[in-house]
C-alpha cells in the first residue's frame, strides 16, 4: 500500500523539484495528482518516466488523498490548505504561513523528526525557510555537543529562491550588459542583480531587519532551541541556484575545530569538504542537484572564548525546499501513517 499524493504548484520551480525528488527517492506513491492554477491547467510536468497533466487546484477534491505538498505561496495556501486538511489530507506546506503557528510543527528531519508527531492538531506540517533549513542541519550536531549561545550568519542567496522570473531577470540583465538593445531594468528586484549583490530579501521591518532575517531567527529558535541568539544579514547574489552562508558560532563549552569536523562528518545530511588548499571547499555551482548540506572552512574563532566559523552551502530548491518536504513525508510515513 502506497500513498495518494498531491503536489500543489506543480509548474513552479519547487513543485517540479518535488515531483523529481518523489520519483528519485522512490517514495511509495499509488496515485499522484499535479495541481496548478487555472491559467496553468493542462501544462505537462514530469514524474519519473511519466508525464502528468496539471489539474485545477480550485476544483480539486482532497477527500481520500493522503499527503498534499503545497508550493503555491502564502495567499493561496491560506485558502486551500485548510480545505485539504479538513478533508483528511496531511498538508506539508512550503510557504511561511504556518511556520510560526504553535500548533503546526516546523520540521527538518535531520534535526527534529519527533516534531512531526504534532501534525494532527491541524493536519498541517510546515517546511522551513530555505536559508534556515541548511543552517540548522549544520548547527544541530554541534549544539548537541557544546550548546550554542549565539549565531551570526551572513547569507549569499541565489535568485532561484525568488522564483522563475528572478532567474530570467538575472539571465536577461547579464546578456544585456554585452548585447546592445537587450538591456533589462530591475523589476523583480529593487536594484540590478547582474554583477551585483543586494542586501535586501523580503520586506523591511521596524527594527531595520528584513523579514528573511527575522525568519532565520524565529525558525532556528523553534527548530533547534529557543535559547539560541541569532543575528542574520541576508543578501541576494547573482547565482542561479544554491545558497551559501558564512556562520559564526559561539558555544557555551569549548569545541575545537578538529572535533567539530569529526562531528559534522558523522552528522545526517551533512557532507564535509574542508581542505586548507586551493579549491578545498564547496561553492554553489558544485552543490546543484545534490541532497547534501555541504560544510567547509571549519576553523576556530580566536576573538571569543568558544567560537567557530563555518561555510555552509546547499541547493536551495532541494534541501531548502523540495527535498526537505519529501523527507518530512517520509518521516511522517515512518512514524505515523505506516503505509508503503
Coordinates of N, CA and C in Angstrom, one line a residue, residues 18-20 22-23 27 29 32 45-52:
X18 N 9.8 18.9 -6.4 CA 9.2 17.9 -5.5 C 8.8 16.7 -6.3
X19 N 8.3 16.8 -7.5 CA 8.0 15.7 -8.3 C 9.2 14.9 -8.7
X20 N 10.3 15.6 -9.0 CA 11.6 14.9 -9.3 C 12.1 14.1 -8.1
X22 N 10.4 13.0 -5.4 CA 9.5 11.9 -5.1 C 9.8 10.7 -5.9
X23 N 10.1 11.0 -7.2 CA 10.5 9.9 -8.1 C 11.9 9.3 -7.8
X27 N 9.5 7.3 -3.4 CA 8.5 7.5 -2.4 C 7.3 6.6 -2.8
X29 N 4.3 5.8 -3.9 CA 3.1 6.5 -4.5 C 2.2 5.5 -5.2
X32 N -0.8 9.9 -8.0 CA -0.3 11.3 -7.8 C -1.1 12.2 -8.7
X45 N 3.9 18.1 -16.8 CA 5.1 18.1 -15.9 C 5.5 16.6 -15.8
X46 N 6.8 16.4 -15.4 CA 7.4 15.1 -15.4 C 7.3 14.5 -13.9
X47 N 7.0 13.2 -13.9 CA 7.2 12.5 -12.6 C 7.8 11.1 -13.0
X48 N 9.1 11.1 -12.7 CA 9.9 9.9 -13.2 C 9.8 9.8 -14.7
X49 N 9.4 8.6 -15.2 CA 9.3 8.4 -16.6 C 7.8 8.7 -17.1
X50 N 7.0 9.2 -16.2 CA 5.6 9.6 -16.6 C 5.5 11.0 -16.8
X51 N 4.5 11.4 -17.6 CA 4.1 12.8 -17.8 C 2.7 13.0 -17.2
X52 N 2.6 14.0 -16.4 CA 1.3 14.3 -15.8 C 0.8 15.6 -16.4

